[in-house]
Short mmCIF file of C-alpha atoms and ligand atoms in Angstrom, two decimals:
data_model
loop_
_atom_site.label_atom_id
_atom_site.label_comp_id
_atom_site.label_asym_id
_atom_site.label_seq_id
_atom_site.Cartn_x
_atom_site.Cartn_y
_atom_site.Cartn_z
CA UNK A 9 -11.60 8.89 9.59
CA UNK A 10 -9.09 6.42 10.97
CA UNK A 11 -8.14 6.34 14.64
CA UNK A 12 -4.45 6.71 13.75
CA UNK A 13 -2.84 10.11 14.57
CA UNK A 14 -1.00 12.14 11.98
CA UNK A 15 2.21 11.06 13.68
CA UNK A 16 1.31 7.36 13.43
CA UNK A 17 0.57 7.79 9.75
CA UNK A 18 3.85 9.59 9.12
CA UNK A 19 5.73 6.73 10.83
CA UNK A 20 3.90 4.16 8.77
CA UNK A 21 4.62 6.14 5.58
CA UNK A 22 8.32 6.35 6.50
CA UNK A 23 8.50 2.55 6.74
CA UNK A 24 6.55 2.11 3.49
CA UNK A 25 8.89 4.53 1.71
CA UNK A 26 12.02 2.87 3.03
CA UNK A 27 10.86 -0.63 2.00
CA UNK A 28 9.53 0.52 -1.41
CA UNK A 29 12.77 2.32 -2.24
CA UNK A 30 14.96 -0.57 -1.16
CA UNK A 31 12.73 -3.04 -3.10
CA UNK A 32 12.85 -0.73 -6.08
CA UNK A 33 16.66 -0.47 -6.02
CA UNK A 34 17.07 -4.24 -5.87
CA UNK A 35 14.53 -4.83 -8.65
CA UNK A 36 16.05 -2.18 -10.93
CA UNK A 37 19.52 -3.64 -10.47
CA UNK A 38 18.23 -7.06 -11.51
CA UNK A 39 16.00 -6.00 -14.40
CA UNK A 40 18.35 -6.74 -17.33
CA UNK A 41 18.52 -10.44 -18.10
CA UNK A 42 15.49 -11.35 -15.97
CA UNK A 43 13.37 -14.27 -17.20
CA UNK A 44 9.98 -15.85 -16.41
CA UNK A 45 10.05 -18.02 -13.28
CA UNK A 46 6.43 -19.11 -13.24
CA UNK A 47 2.96 -18.23 -14.58
CA UNK A 48 -0.30 -17.63 -12.67
CA UNK A 49 -3.80 -17.22 -14.13
CA UNK A 50 -2.71 -17.62 -17.80
CA UNK A 51 0.55 -18.19 -19.76
CA UNK A 52 0.89 -14.38 -20.11
CA UNK A 53 0.44 -13.72 -16.33
CA UNK A 54 4.06 -14.09 -15.41
CA UNK A 55 6.12 -14.06 -12.24
CA UNK A 56 9.86 -13.33 -12.24
CA UNK A 57 12.41 -14.34 -9.67
CA UNK A 58 12.50 -10.65 -8.69
CA UNK A 59 8.75 -10.45 -7.89
CA UNK A 60 9.27 -13.13 -5.25
CA UNK A 61 12.61 -11.99 -3.82
CA UNK A 62 11.58 -8.30 -3.67
CA UNK A 63 8.39 -9.25 -1.80
CA UNK A 64 10.40 -11.33 0.67
CA UNK A 65 12.76 -8.45 1.24
CA UNK A 66 9.83 -6.05 1.84
CA UNK A 67 8.20 -8.45 4.32
CA UNK A 68 11.49 -8.70 6.19
CA UNK A 69 11.97 -4.93 6.30
CA UNK A 70 8.45 -4.41 7.63
CA UNK A 71 8.72 -7.15 10.22
CA UNK A 72 12.13 -5.92 11.41
CA UNK A 73 10.39 -2.77 12.59
CA UNK A 74 6.82 -4.07 13.24
CA UNK A 75 6.96 -7.78 14.02
CA UNK A 76 3.55 -9.40 13.95
CA UNK A 77 1.86 -7.08 11.53
CA UNK A 78 -0.20 -8.95 8.97
CA UNK A 79 0.95 -8.63 5.36
CA UNK A 80 -0.98 -9.23 2.15
CA UNK A 81 1.34 -9.57 -0.83
CA UNK A 82 0.76 -10.39 -4.47
CA UNK A 83 3.22 -13.26 -4.46
CA UNK A 84 3.18 -14.55 -0.90
CA UNK A 85 -0.49 -14.07 -0.15
CA UNK A 86 -1.99 -13.35 3.21
CA UNK A 87 0.27 -13.67 6.28
CA UNK A 88 -1.81 -13.33 9.44
CA UNK A 89 -0.49 -11.50 12.51
CA UNK A 90 -1.58 -9.83 15.72
CA UNK A 91 -0.44 -6.35 14.76
CA UNK A 92 -2.82 -3.47 14.20
CA UNK A 93 -1.54 -2.52 10.75
CA UNK A 94 -2.06 -4.66 7.63
CA UNK A 95 0.55 -4.05 4.91
CA UNK A 96 -0.52 -4.49 1.33
CA UNK A 97 2.41 -5.09 -0.98
CA UNK A 98 2.90 -5.36 -4.73
CA UNK A 99 6.64 -6.00 -5.22
CA UNK A 100 6.48 -5.32 -8.98
CA UNK A 101 3.29 -3.89 -10.45
CA UNK A 102 3.75 -4.00 -14.20
CA UNK A 103 5.65 -7.27 -14.31
CA UNK A 104 5.27 -7.60 -18.10
CA UNK A 105 6.88 -4.14 -18.59
CA UNK A 106 9.63 -5.20 -16.17
CA UNK A 107 10.21 -8.42 -18.09
CA UNK A 108 10.51 -6.55 -21.37
CA UNK A 109 13.01 -4.02 -20.00
CA UNK A 110 10.44 -1.19 -20.00
CA UNK A 111 10.29 1.50 -17.34
CA UNK A 112 6.63 1.54 -16.37
CA UNK A 113 6.61 -0.68 -13.28
CA UNK A 114 6.38 0.14 -9.61
CA UNK A 115 6.83 -1.14 -6.08
CA UNK A 116 3.69 -0.39 -4.10
CA UNK A 117 3.27 -0.56 -0.31
CA UNK A 118 0.15 0.49 1.63
CA UNK A 119 -0.51 0.53 5.39
CA UNK A 120 -4.10 -0.25 6.33
CA UNK A 121 -5.62 0.26 9.77
CA UNK A 122 -9.12 -0.93 10.55
CA UNK A 123 -9.81 -1.64 6.87
CA UNK A 124 -8.72 1.87 5.75
CA UNK A 125 -5.49 2.65 3.95
CA UNK A 126 -3.74 5.39 5.93
CA UNK A 127 -0.39 5.64 4.25
CA UNK A 128 0.89 4.60 0.80
CA UNK A 129 4.16 4.74 -1.15
CA UNK A 130 4.68 3.88 -4.79
CA UNK A 131 8.22 3.88 -6.14
CA UNK A 132 8.77 4.02 -9.92
CA UNK A 133 12.53 3.31 -9.98
CA UNK A 134 13.14 3.64 -13.73
CA UNK A 135 11.88 7.22 -13.56
CA UNK A 136 13.37 7.98 -10.12
CA UNK A 137 9.85 8.88 -8.90
CA UNK A 138 8.41 8.28 -5.44
CA UNK A 139 4.73 8.95 -4.87
CA UNK A 140 3.44 9.22 -1.30
CA UNK A 141 0.34 10.04 0.65
CA UNK A 142 -1.09 9.79 4.15
CA UNK A 143 -4.79 9.93 4.78
CA UNK A 144 -5.85 13.56 5.07
CA UNK A 145 -2.36 14.86 4.24
CA UNK A 146 -2.36 15.40 0.47
CA UNK A 147 -0.39 13.58 -2.22
CA UNK A 148 3.19 14.06 -3.28
CA UNK A 149 5.65 13.11 -5.99
CA UNK A 150 9.31 13.34 -4.88
CA UNK A 151 8.18 15.56 -1.98
CA UNK A 152 6.28 18.03 -4.18
CA UNK A 153 2.49 18.27 -3.83
CA UNK A 154 0.50 16.84 -6.77
CA UNK A 155 -3.13 17.47 -7.79
CA UNK A 156 -5.34 15.55 -10.14
CA UNK A 157 -6.56 17.46 -13.22
CA UNK A 158 -9.88 19.35 -12.88
CA UNK A 159 -12.81 17.62 -14.51
CA UNK A 160 -13.19 17.95 -18.24
CA UNK A 161 -16.14 16.77 -20.33
CA UNK A 162 -15.86 13.08 -21.15
CA UNK A 163 -15.17 13.74 -24.82
CA UNK A 164 -12.00 15.71 -23.82
CA UNK A 165 -10.81 13.15 -21.29
CA UNK A 166 -7.52 11.19 -21.69
CA UNK A 167 -8.50 7.85 -20.09
CA UNK A 168 -6.04 5.24 -18.87
CA UNK A 169 -7.07 1.62 -18.51
CA UNK A 170 -5.64 -1.91 -18.47
CA UNK A 171 -6.63 -5.44 -19.42
CA UNK A 172 -6.72 -8.72 -17.57
CA UNK A 173 -4.76 -11.85 -18.45
CA UNK A 174 -7.68 -14.15 -19.38
CA UNK A 175 -8.99 -14.13 -22.93
CA UNK A 176 -12.71 -14.18 -22.00
CA UNK A 177 -12.19 -11.09 -19.83
CA UNK A 178 -10.18 -9.38 -22.51
CA UNK A 179 -12.87 -10.01 -25.10
CA UNK A 180 -15.34 -8.18 -22.86
CA UNK A 181 -12.86 -5.43 -22.09
CA UNK A 182 -12.47 -4.90 -25.88
CA UNK A 183 -16.25 -4.73 -26.23
CA UNK A 184 -16.46 -2.09 -23.50
CA UNK A 185 -13.62 -0.16 -25.17
CA UNK A 186 -15.43 -0.22 -28.52
CA UNK A 187 -18.08 2.02 -26.95
CA UNK A 188 -15.73 4.07 -24.72
CA UNK A 189 -13.09 4.94 -27.36
CA UNK A 190 -15.26 7.02 -29.72
CA UNK A 191 -16.56 8.98 -26.70
CA UNK A 192 -13.27 10.22 -25.24
CA UNK A 193 -10.12 12.10 -26.24
CA UNK A 194 -7.96 8.98 -26.29
CA UNK A 195 -6.98 5.90 -24.34
CA UNK A 196 -3.67 5.01 -22.64
CA UNK A 197 -2.55 1.49 -21.61
CA UNK A 198 0.65 1.85 -19.56
CA UNK A 199 0.80 -1.63 -18.00
CA UNK A 200 0.95 -0.80 -14.34
CA UNK A 201 -2.22 0.08 -12.42
CA UNK A 202 -0.25 1.72 -9.64
CA UNK A 203 1.56 3.97 -12.11
CA UNK A 204 -1.74 4.74 -13.92
CA UNK A 205 -3.30 5.94 -10.62
CA UNK A 206 -0.25 7.95 -9.59
CA UNK A 207 -0.11 9.63 -13.04
CA UNK A 208 -3.81 10.46 -12.68
CA UNK A 209 -2.89 12.00 -9.33
CA UNK A 210 -0.50 14.42 -11.04
CA UNK A 211 -2.77 15.33 -13.93
CA UNK A 212 -1.11 13.18 -16.65
CA UNK A 213 -4.50 11.66 -17.48
CA UNK A 214 -8.08 12.67 -16.73
CA UNK A 215 -9.49 9.33 -15.74
CA UNK A 216 -8.67 5.69 -15.16
CA UNK A 217 -10.75 2.53 -15.06
CA UNK A 218 -9.95 -1.13 -14.93
CA UNK A 219 -11.63 -4.49 -14.17
CA UNK A 220 -9.91 -7.34 -12.31
CA UNK A 221 -7.37 -5.60 -10.09
CA UNK A 222 -6.46 -6.77 -6.61
CA UNK A 223 -5.92 -4.75 -3.45
CA UNK A 224 -2.14 -4.81 -3.92
CA UNK A 225 -2.51 -3.13 -7.34
CA UNK A 226 -4.53 -0.18 -6.05
CA UNK A 227 -3.76 -0.12 -2.26
CA UNK A 228 -1.22 2.69 -2.08
CA UNK A 229 -1.99 4.41 -5.39
CA UNK A 230 -5.73 4.76 -4.78
CA UNK A 231 -4.94 6.76 -1.59
CA UNK A 232 -2.47 8.87 -3.59
CA UNK A 233 -5.10 9.60 -6.26
CA UNK A 234 -7.74 10.31 -3.65
CA UNK A 235 -5.45 12.67 -1.72
CA UNK A 236 -4.73 14.43 -4.98
CA UNK A 237 -8.43 15.26 -5.30
CA UNK A 238 -9.71 12.38 -7.47
CA UNK A 239 -12.67 10.32 -6.58
CA UNK A 240 -11.75 6.63 -6.52
CA UNK A 241 -14.44 3.94 -6.31
CA UNK A 242 -16.37 1.10 -7.92
CA UNK A 243 -19.82 1.05 -9.43
CA UNK A 244 -22.95 2.38 -7.63
CA UNK A 245 -21.09 3.89 -4.62
CA UNK A 246 -18.90 0.83 -3.87
CA UNK A 247 -15.28 1.28 -2.80
CA UNK A 248 -12.63 0.18 -5.34
CA UNK A 249 -12.96 -3.55 -5.78
CA UNK A 250 -11.84 -6.34 -8.10
CA UNK A 251 -15.01 -5.96 -10.26
CA UNK A 252 -14.16 -2.45 -11.28
CA UNK A 253 -12.17 0.60 -10.17
CA UNK A 254 -12.82 4.08 -11.59
CA UNK A 255 -10.81 7.18 -10.74
CA UNK A 256 -11.21 10.76 -11.90
CA UNK A 257 -12.19 14.23 -10.69
CA UNK A 258 -15.65 13.85 -9.14
CA UNK A 259 -17.79 15.23 -12.05
CA UNK A 260 -15.88 13.19 -14.61
CA UNK A 261 -16.05 10.13 -12.38
CA UNK A 262 -19.84 10.38 -12.54
CA UNK A 263 -19.87 10.72 -16.35
CA UNK A 264 -17.49 7.75 -16.86
CA UNK A 265 -19.35 5.69 -14.28
CA UNK A 266 -22.63 6.20 -16.10
CA UNK A 267 -21.04 5.20 -19.41
CA UNK A 268 -19.35 2.05 -18.01
CA UNK A 269 -22.16 0.71 -15.75
CA UNK A 270 -24.62 -0.37 -18.49
CA UNK A 271 -21.85 -1.82 -20.65
CA UNK A 272 -21.05 -4.58 -18.12
CA UNK A 273 -17.56 -3.19 -17.56
CA UNK A 274 -17.60 -5.03 -14.22
CA UNK A 275 -18.29 -8.40 -15.81
CA UNK A 276 -16.59 -10.88 -18.12
CA UNK A 277 -19.68 -11.30 -20.31
CA UNK A 278 -21.51 -8.89 -22.57
CA UNK A 279 -24.40 -7.05 -20.86
CA UNK A 280 -27.77 -8.71 -21.66
CA UNK A 281 -30.02 -7.01 -24.19
C1 LIG B 457 -0.91 -5.76 -13.63
C2 LIG B 457 -1.47 -4.35 -13.58
C3 LIG B 457 -1.84 -3.96 -15.01
C4 LIG B 457 -3.06 -4.71 -15.24
C5 LIG B 457 -2.83 -6.21 -15.18
C6 LIG B 457 -2.10 -6.63 -13.92
P1 LIG B 457 1.01 -7.10 -12.32
O1 LIG B 457 -0.30 -6.15 -12.41
O2 LIG B 457 -0.92 -3.40 -12.91
O3 LIG B 457 -2.07 -2.59 -15.23
O4 LIG B 457 -3.66 -4.32 -16.46
O5 LIG B 457 -4.04 -6.84 -15.28
O6 LIG B 457 -2.93 -6.68 -12.84
O7 LIG B 457 0.50 -8.43 -12.77
O8 LIG B 457 2.00 -6.60 -13.24
O9 LIG B 457 1.42 -7.04 -10.90
#
């Protein structure tokens, strides 16, 4: 486990919470009437003015307290620094929902020390929810402990997932889903990976998988799901990574893993043979 003390982690969490809540307030106030400012990997991968300004605000908040800490943010990229804590920030996860005036979007902030996330906060302003965790300290929603659902057989599992922005990737994700859907209770596509993982952490789904995420999408929420008792990882024992993230109670994780691995769920092309 990390070299940080429980006190250090609590201090990092307090800063993550403060910045996520402030970012969430500002984003929520500006949601109506927001438009597309720019696009990234495809015409549907949008950036709003608010994605950028909320990330700037969060960077300022963090640096006001901890100048010199490196920050990795979805919009501003990697900012190097001499500090011991790397902050991983998604100012608005679920930007398409945000753009369409929907409520399923989140501000996500994780504090990483020595390559390990030790504190994470995910604010879901439209619902008034704040999810938090520190490494080894359990997971909480609005201060109340949350637990992931106990494992169920795959055929009874409600499984959340998401899709990338590129059409080749989506075609493969649809192929994978063609096999997965008849084998499970049902599928959910909420539109925010951070919210998907936090909902898993409170038993609102049984499992979650997605290809193509970035550390800012899962940074805080993966710790929250893990602290709620879920196993969170990639294929074949790997940690969560952009190829694939899977999260579920350990026995269900294994079942879903074994279904997804031969389907090429971690690729953009159909599995050979
Ligand atoms: C989005 C995710 C969503 C996923 C998209 C995208 P953004 O993040 O949270 O669930 O399916 O591929 O990564 O772009 O809204 O920050």
